[in-house]
Coordinates of C-alpha atoms and ligand atoms in Angstrom, one line a residue:
M456 CA 0.0 0.0 0.0
N457 CA 1.4 3.3 -1.1
L458 CA 0.8 5.2 2.2
E459 CA 3.9 5.8 4.2
P460 CA 6.9 3.5 4.1
G461 CA 6.4 0.9 6.9
V462 CA 2.7 0.2 6.7
A463 CA 1.0 -3.1 5.6
V464 CA -2.6 -4.3 5.7
D465 CA -3.5 -8.0 6.1
A466 CA 0.0 -9.0 5.0
F467 CA 1.3 -11.6 7.5
R468 CA 1.9 -14.6 5.3
F469 CA 5.2 -13.1 4.0
G470 CA 6.8 -13.1 7.5
A471 CA 9.0 -10.1 8.1
V472 CA 8.5 -7.7 5.2
P473 CA 11.5 -5.4 4.7
N474 CA 11.0 -1.9 6.0
I475 CA 7.5 -2.7 7.4
S476 CA 7.1 -1.9 11.0
M477 CA 3.3 -1.4 11.4
Y478 CA 1.0 -4.3 10.5
F479 CA -2.8 -3.6 10.2
L480 CA -5.3 -6.5 10.4
T481 CA -8.9 -5.8 9.2
H482 CA -10.6 -8.8 10.7
F483 CA -10.2 -12.3 12.1
H484 CA -10.6 -14.5 9.0
S485 CA -7.7 -16.9 8.2
D486 CA -7.3 -15.6 4.6
H487 CA -6.4 -12.2 6.2
Y488 CA -4.4 -13.2 9.3
G489 CA -2.7 -16.2 7.7
G490 CA 0.9 -16.3 8.8
L491 CA 0.2 -14.9 12.3
S492 CA 1.1 -17.3 15.2
Q493 CA 2.6 -17.2 18.6
T494 CA 6.1 -16.9 17.1
W495 CA 5.2 -13.5 15.6
T496 CA 7.8 -10.9 16.4
H497 CA 8.0 -8.8 13.2
G498 CA 6.2 -5.7 14.4
K499 CA 3.1 -4.3 16.1
I500 CA -0.3 -5.5 14.9
Y501 CA -3.0 -2.7 14.8
C502 CA -6.7 -3.9 14.9
S503 CA -10.0 -3.6 16.6
E504 CA -10.5 -4.7 20.2
I505 CA -12.5 -7.9 19.2
T506 CA -9.9 -8.9 16.6
G507 CA -7.1 -8.2 19.1
R508 CA -8.7 -10.5 21.7
L509 CA -9.1 -13.2 19.1
V510 CA -5.5 -12.9 17.8
M511 CA -4.2 -13.2 21.4
Q512 CA -6.5 -16.0 22.5
Q513 CA -6.8 -18.1 19.3
L514 CA -3.4 -17.6 17.8
R515 CA -1.5 -17.0 21.0
V516 CA 0.2 -13.9 19.6
S517 CA 2.1 -12.1 22.4
P518 CA 0.1 -9.1 23.8
E519 CA 3.2 -6.9 23.4
F520 CA 2.6 -7.0 19.6
V521 CA -1.1 -6.4 19.7
V522 CA -2.4 -2.8 19.6
M523 CA -6.2 -2.7 20.0
L524 CA -7.8 0.5 18.7
P525 CA -11.3 1.9 19.3
L526 CA -13.8 2.4 16.5
N527 CA -14.8 5.8 15.1
E528 CA -11.9 7.8 16.5
R529 CA -9.2 9.5 14.5
L530 CA -6.0 8.3 16.0
E531 CA -2.6 9.9 15.3
L532 CA 0.1 7.3 14.7
G533 CA 3.2 9.4 13.9
K534 CA 3.2 10.6 10.3
F535 CA -0.5 9.6 9.6
A536 CA -3.8 9.2 11.3
V537 CA -6.1 6.2 11.1
T538 CA -9.8 5.8 11.8
L539 CA -11.5 2.3 12.3
I540 CA -15.0 2.0 10.9
D541 CA -17.3 -1.0 11.3
A542 CA -17.1 -3.1 8.1
N543 CA -20.5 -4.8 8.4
H544 CA -18.7 -8.2 7.7
C545 CA -17.9 -10.4 10.7
P546 CA -17.6 -9.3 14.4
G547 CA -14.6 -7.1 14.9
S548 CA -14.1 -6.4 11.1
V549 CA -13.1 -2.8 10.2
L550 CA -12.4 -0.5 7.4
F551 CA -9.2 1.5 7.8
L552 CA -9.2 5.1 6.8
F553 CA -5.6 6.4 6.6
E554 CA -5.0 10.1 6.3
T555 CA -1.8 12.0 5.8
P556 CA -1.5 15.8 4.9
R557 CA -1.2 14.7 1.3
Q558 CA -3.7 11.9 0.8
R559 CA -6.6 9.8 2.1
I560 CA -6.7 6.0 1.7
L561 CA -9.6 3.8 2.5
H562 CA -8.9 0.1 2.9
T563 CA -12.2 -1.9 3.1
G564 CA -10.7 -5.3 4.1
D565 CA -13.8 -7.5 3.6
F566 CA -17.0 -5.6 3.9
R567 CA -20.7 -5.4 3.1
A568 CA -21.1 -1.9 1.8
S569 CA -24.0 0.0 3.4
P570 CA -25.3 3.6 3.4
A571 CA -23.8 3.9 7.0
H572 CA -20.3 3.7 5.4
I573 CA -21.1 6.7 3.2
T574 CA -22.7 8.7 6.0
H575 CA -20.0 8.0 8.5
P576 CA -18.7 11.4 9.8
S577 CA -15.1 10.5 8.7
I578 CA -16.1 9.6 5.2
R579 CA -19.1 11.9 4.3
N580 CA -18.1 14.6 1.8
K581 CA -14.4 13.5 1.9
H582 CA -12.4 12.8 -1.2
I583 CA -10.8 9.3 -1.1
D584 CA -7.6 9.3 -3.1
S585 CA -7.2 5.6 -3.1
L586 CA -9.8 2.9 -2.4
Y587 CA -8.6 -0.6 -1.7
L588 CA -11.8 -2.5 -2.4
D589 CA -13.2 -5.9 -1.4
T590 CA -14.1 -7.1 -4.9
T591 CA -15.2 -10.7 -3.9
Y592 CA -18.5 -10.4 -5.7
L593 CA -17.8 -7.7 -8.3
S594 CA -19.8 -9.2 -11.2
P595 CA -23.4 -8.6 -12.2
K596 CA -24.3 -12.2 -11.5
Y597 CA -23.9 -11.6 -7.8
A598 CA -27.2 -10.0 -7.2
F599 CA -28.2 -11.4 -3.8
P600 CA -30.7 -9.8 -1.5
H601 CA -30.4 -7.6 1.5
Q602 CA -29.0 -9.5 4.5
A603 CA -31.9 -8.5 6.9
D604 CA -34.5 -9.9 4.4
V605 CA -32.6 -13.2 4.3
V606 CA -32.4 -13.5 8.1
D607 CA -36.1 -12.6 8.4
S608 CA -37.1 -15.2 5.8
C609 CA -35.2 -18.0 7.5
A610 CA -36.6 -17.0 10.9
E611 CA -40.1 -17.1 9.3
V612 CA -39.4 -20.6 7.9
C613 CA -38.4 -21.7 11.4
Y614 CA -41.4 -20.1 13.0
K615 CA -43.8 -21.9 10.6
L616 CA -42.0 -25.2 11.0
T617 CA -42.3 -25.0 14.7
H618 CA -45.9 -23.7 14.8
D619 CA -47.6 -25.4 11.8
A620 CA -47.4 -29.2 11.5
D621 CA -48.4 -29.1 7.9
F622 CA -45.9 -26.5 6.8
A623 CA -43.1 -29.0 6.0
R624 CA -45.3 -30.9 3.6
R625 CA -46.4 -27.7 1.8
V626 CA -43.0 -26.3 1.5
M627 CA -41.6 -29.5 0.1
S628 CA -44.1 -29.1 -2.8
R629 CA -42.5 -25.8 -3.8
K630 CA -39.5 -27.4 -5.4
S631 CA -41.5 -29.0 -8.1
E632 CA -43.0 -25.8 -9.4
G633 CA -42.7 -25.5 -13.2
N634 CA -43.3 -29.2 -14.0
Q635 CA -46.9 -30.1 -13.6
G636 CA -46.7 -33.8 -14.2
L637 CA -43.8 -34.3 -11.9
M638 CA -45.4 -32.0 -9.3
K639 CA -48.6 -34.1 -9.1
K640 CA -46.5 -37.3 -8.6
L641 CA -44.4 -35.6 -6.0
L642 CA -47.4 -34.1 -4.2
A643 CA -49.0 -37.5 -4.1
S644 CA -45.9 -39.1 -2.7
I645 CA -45.5 -36.4 -0.1
A646 CA -49.2 -36.7 0.9
K647 CA -48.6 -40.3 1.7
Q648 CA -46.0 -39.5 4.2
D649 CA -46.9 -38.9 7.9
V650 CA -47.0 -35.2 8.7
A651 CA -44.0 -34.2 10.8
V652 CA -44.8 -33.8 14.4
G653 CA -42.5 -33.2 17.3
K654 CA -39.7 -30.8 17.8
W655 CA -37.5 -29.3 15.2
L656 CA -33.8 -28.9 15.6
I657 CA -32.4 -25.9 13.7
I658 CA -28.8 -25.8 12.6
V659 CA -26.9 -22.9 11.1
G660 CA -23.5 -23.4 9.4
T661 CA -20.8 -20.8 10.2
Y662 CA -17.1 -20.3 9.9
S663 CA -15.0 -19.5 13.0
I664 CA -16.7 -16.1 13.3
G665 CA -19.4 -14.6 11.0
K666 CA -23.0 -15.5 10.3
E667 CA -24.1 -15.2 13.9
R668 CA -26.8 -12.8 12.9
M669 CA -28.6 -15.7 11.2
A670 CA -28.7 -17.7 14.4
I671 CA -29.7 -14.7 16.5
G672 CA -32.5 -13.7 14.1
I673 CA -34.0 -17.3 14.2
A674 CA -33.6 -17.7 18.0
K675 CA -35.3 -14.4 18.7
K676 CA -38.2 -15.2 16.4
I677 CA -39.0 -18.5 17.9
G678 CA -37.9 -17.7 21.5
A679 CA -35.1 -20.3 21.5
K680 CA -31.6 -20.5 22.9
I681 CA -28.5 -21.1 20.8
F682 CA -26.2 -24.0 21.4
A683 CA -22.6 -23.8 20.2
P684 CA -19.8 -26.4 20.8
P685 CA -17.1 -25.5 23.3
N686 CA -14.5 -24.3 20.8
K687 CA -17.1 -21.8 19.3
R688 CA -18.2 -20.6 22.7
R689 CA -14.6 -19.9 23.6
I690 CA -14.3 -17.8 20.4
Y691 CA -17.5 -16.0 21.3
T692 CA -16.2 -14.8 24.6
C693 CA -13.9 -12.5 22.6
L694 CA -16.8 -10.8 21.0
Q695 CA -18.3 -9.5 24.2
D696 CA -21.7 -9.4 22.5
P697 CA -24.4 -9.1 25.2
V698 CA -27.2 -10.2 22.8
L699 CA -25.4 -13.3 21.7
D700 CA -24.2 -14.1 25.3
A701 CA -27.8 -13.9 26.6
L702 CA -28.9 -16.5 24.0
L703 CA -26.0 -18.9 24.2
T704 CA -26.2 -22.2 26.1
S705 CA -23.8 -25.1 26.6
D706 CA -26.7 -27.6 26.6
P707 CA -27.6 -28.9 23.1
L708 CA -31.1 -29.9 24.2
E709 CA -31.8 -26.5 25.7
G710 CA -30.6 -24.7 22.6
Q711 CA -33.0 -25.4 19.8
V712 CA -30.7 -23.5 17.4
H713 CA -27.3 -25.0 16.9
L714 CA -24.3 -23.2 15.4
V715 CA -22.0 -25.7 13.8
S716 CA -19.2 -25.5 11.3
L717 CA -20.2 -25.2 7.6
Q718 CA -18.8 -28.6 6.7
E719 CA -21.3 -30.3 9.0
I720 CA -24.2 -29.0 7.0
R721 CA -24.8 -31.3 4.1
P722 CA -28.0 -33.1 3.2
D723 CA -26.3 -36.5 3.8
T724 CA -24.9 -35.5 7.3
L725 CA -28.0 -33.8 8.7
S726 CA -29.8 -37.1 9.6
A727 CA -26.8 -38.4 11.5
Y728 CA -26.6 -35.1 13.3
L729 CA -30.2 -35.3 14.3
D730 CA -29.8 -38.9 15.5
Q731 CA -27.5 -37.8 18.3
F732 CA -30.4 -35.8 19.8
K733 CA -33.3 -38.1 19.3
P734 CA -35.9 -38.4 20.8
H735 CA -35.7 -34.9 22.2
Y736 CA -35.7 -33.6 18.6
S737 CA -37.5 -35.5 15.8
S738 CA -36.9 -33.3 12.7
I739 CA -34.0 -31.1 11.6
V740 CA -33.6 -28.1 9.3
G741 CA -30.2 -26.9 8.2
F742 CA -29.3 -23.5 6.8
R743 CA -26.1 -23.1 4.8
P744 CA -25.4 -19.4 4.3
T745 CA -23.4 -18.5 1.2
G746 CA -23.5 -15.5 -0.9
W747 CA -23.8 -17.0 -4.4
T748 CA -26.8 -19.3 -4.3
Y749 CA -29.3 -16.6 -5.4
K750 CA -30.5 -16.7 -9.0
P751 CA -31.7 -13.4 -10.1
P752 CA -34.6 -13.2 -12.6
V753 CA -33.5 -14.4 -16.0
A754 CA -34.9 -11.3 -17.6
R755 CA -32.3 -9.3 -15.8
G756 CA -29.6 -10.8 -17.9
A757 CA -27.2 -10.8 -15.0
T758 CA -24.5 -13.0 -16.5
P759 CA -20.7 -12.4 -15.8
K760 CA -20.5 -10.7 -19.2
A761 CA -23.6 -8.5 -18.8
T762 CA -22.9 -4.8 -18.9
P763 CA -26.1 -3.2 -17.6
S764 CA -26.1 0.5 -17.1
V765 CA -25.2 1.8 -13.6
E766 CA -28.7 3.3 -13.4
T767 CA -30.3 -0.1 -14.1
V768 CA -28.3 -1.7 -11.4
T769 CA -28.9 0.9 -8.8
N770 CA -32.6 1.5 -9.6
L771 CA -33.9 -1.9 -10.6
W772 CA -31.7 -4.6 -9.1
H773 CA -33.1 -4.7 -5.6
S774 CA -33.4 -8.5 -5.3
P775 CA -36.4 -8.7 -3.0
F776 CA -36.5 -11.8 -0.9
S777 CA -39.1 -13.3 1.4
E778 CA -40.0 -16.7 3.0
S779 CA -42.0 -17.7 -0.1
D780 CA -38.8 -17.5 -2.2
M781 CA -37.2 -20.2 0.0
V782 CA -37.1 -23.7 -1.5
P783 CA -35.6 -26.7 0.2
S784 CA -32.5 -28.0 -1.5
R785 CA -32.3 -31.3 -3.3
G786 CA -32.3 -34.3 -0.9
S787 CA -34.6 -32.7 1.6
T788 CA -37.5 -34.6 3.2
Q789 CA -40.4 -33.5 5.4
T790 CA -38.3 -34.3 8.5
V791 CA -34.7 -33.5 7.3
M792 CA -34.7 -30.2 5.4
Y793 CA -31.8 -28.3 4.0
Y794 CA -31.5 -24.8 2.6
D795 CA -28.7 -23.0 0.8
I796 CA -29.4 -19.4 1.5
P797 CA -28.1 -16.2 -0.2
Y798 CA -26.8 -14.7 3.1
S799 CA -23.7 -12.8 2.4
E800 CA -21.3 -10.7 4.6
H801 CA -19.7 -9.4 1.4
S802 CA -21.1 -6.7 -0.8
S803 CA -23.4 -7.7 -3.6
F804 CA -22.7 -6.2 -7.1
R805 CA -25.4 -3.6 -6.4
D806 CA -23.9 -2.8 -3.0
L807 CA -20.6 -2.1 -4.6
T808 CA -22.1 -0.1 -7.4
C809 CA -24.1 2.1 -5.0
F810 CA -21.1 2.5 -2.7
C811 CA -18.7 3.5 -5.4
T812 CA -21.1 6.0 -7.0
S813 CA -21.8 7.7 -3.7
L814 CA -18.2 8.5 -2.9
Q815 CA -15.6 10.7 -4.4
I816 CA -12.8 8.3 -5.4
G817 CA -9.5 8.9 -7.1
R818 CA -8.5 5.4 -8.0
V819 CA -9.8 1.9 -7.0
I820 CA -7.4 -1.0 -6.3
P821 CA -9.2 -4.4 -6.2
T822 CA -8.1 -6.7 -3.4
V823 CA -9.9 -10.0 -4.5
N824 CA -9.9 -11.9 -7.8
V825 CA -6.8 -10.2 -9.0
G826 CA -5.1 -13.4 -10.2
T827 CA -5.7 -13.0 -13.9
Q828 CA -5.4 -10.1 -16.4
A829 CA -8.9 -10.9 -17.7
S830 CA -10.4 -10.6 -14.3
R831 CA -8.5 -7.4 -13.5
D832 CA -9.7 -5.9 -16.9
Q833 CA -13.3 -6.8 -16.2
M834 CA -13.2 -5.1 -12.8
R835 CA -11.4 -2.1 -14.2
M836 CA -14.3 -1.7 -16.7
W837 CA -16.7 -1.4 -13.8
F838 CA -14.5 1.1 -11.9
D839 CA -14.4 3.2 -15.1
K840 CA -18.2 3.0 -15.5
W841 CA -18.8 4.1 -12.0
G842 CA -16.3 7.0 -12.4
A843 CA -18.1 8.1 -15.6
E844 CA -21.4 7.9 -13.8
R845 CA -20.1 10.1 -11.0
R846 CA -18.9 12.7 -13.5
R847 CA -22.2 12.5 -15.5
L848 CA -24.7 12.7 -12.6
G849 CA -22.7 13.8 -9.6
L850 CA -22.5 11.7 -6.4
R851 CA -25.4 9.5 -5.6
K852 CA -27.3 11.0 -2.6
V853 CA -27.4 9.1 0.6
A854 CA -29.5 10.3 3.5
D855 CA -28.3 10.1 7.2
S856 CA -31.3 8.0 8.1
Q857 CA -30.9 5.6 5.2
T858 CA -30.3 1.9 6.1
R859 CA -30.6 0.4 2.6
W860 CA -29.3 1.5 -0.8
Ligands
ZN1456 ZN1 -13.6 -12.1 5.8

């Protein structure tokens, strides 16, 4: 990063980097902290308080190398200042805003861009000379819905499963839509099965941290507690999140919502998972959150090569989502159900488009999918389009009270 000599962001895998003395860490995901361990002695690590506690506890990095900084405060660090801004990614994740008398650099780490980033007092009306951008989903095909809509929809599915004994049968018939003959056969076969009765076990797949909002949303909706295995609960102590803490339990029978690792959620493993807790639970539903399961309407033409206008993307690509859009994945039955859900903690293509047309930006440097020239060219095309749109129409307006693009 071309800030001051001596500063690096999320660059630990190279060991000691010549002339680098200040190492910044945006968040606690292994593709960003990779290389950090208890033997780290190459320089101070600057990060948020949550990330700092995780680095010390989980990686055993010596506290003398960890500098935990508060959010939303402009902090002078010698020749430059830095402000940490909530990234809306996983707990503890931040954007770094670096400022020198000559330039302003915003490094997003991983983030899900939201209006709150644009209206943040440290960013609003400021010119960003260089933007290091999380380009994980910078392609028109990544048109997934707003995160809150996905959480609400999953919570609604769980509420109906736990309150309506016939809901599982009805929802299973959804997947045959579009093929009348097959649908009749399937409905007939479903009707012959016994209607599921008894208690549902709900499991949500997560990485080490991230996706907790899904489990919290479901637990609140159905008035349940959340069980997590000991290794996860130990990680969660670092978050110091009173909402999550109040819902957590160490008893898998008391916690109707289980947070488990993503690998454990596959259609063929759900049955075995349920067997451990029978007869307390008699049915199971698993949610596997990933960003790229959403299929936008075909008419939208959202293919990787599509080049819709910026106005089309910002005005029309809202990707509404509700419980009725949720269809159980292949292999589901009335008592073992499985959903891939378009829950993402990275920006959608529309989020990125709105963010980059609301902000005065000098140049954009992509941080993800930079491996091939073709991919870099494709991203550059969008950066240029966004720049042209800013010059043509001025900055997109974002109100202080706005929570959605
Ligand atoms: Zn991440």
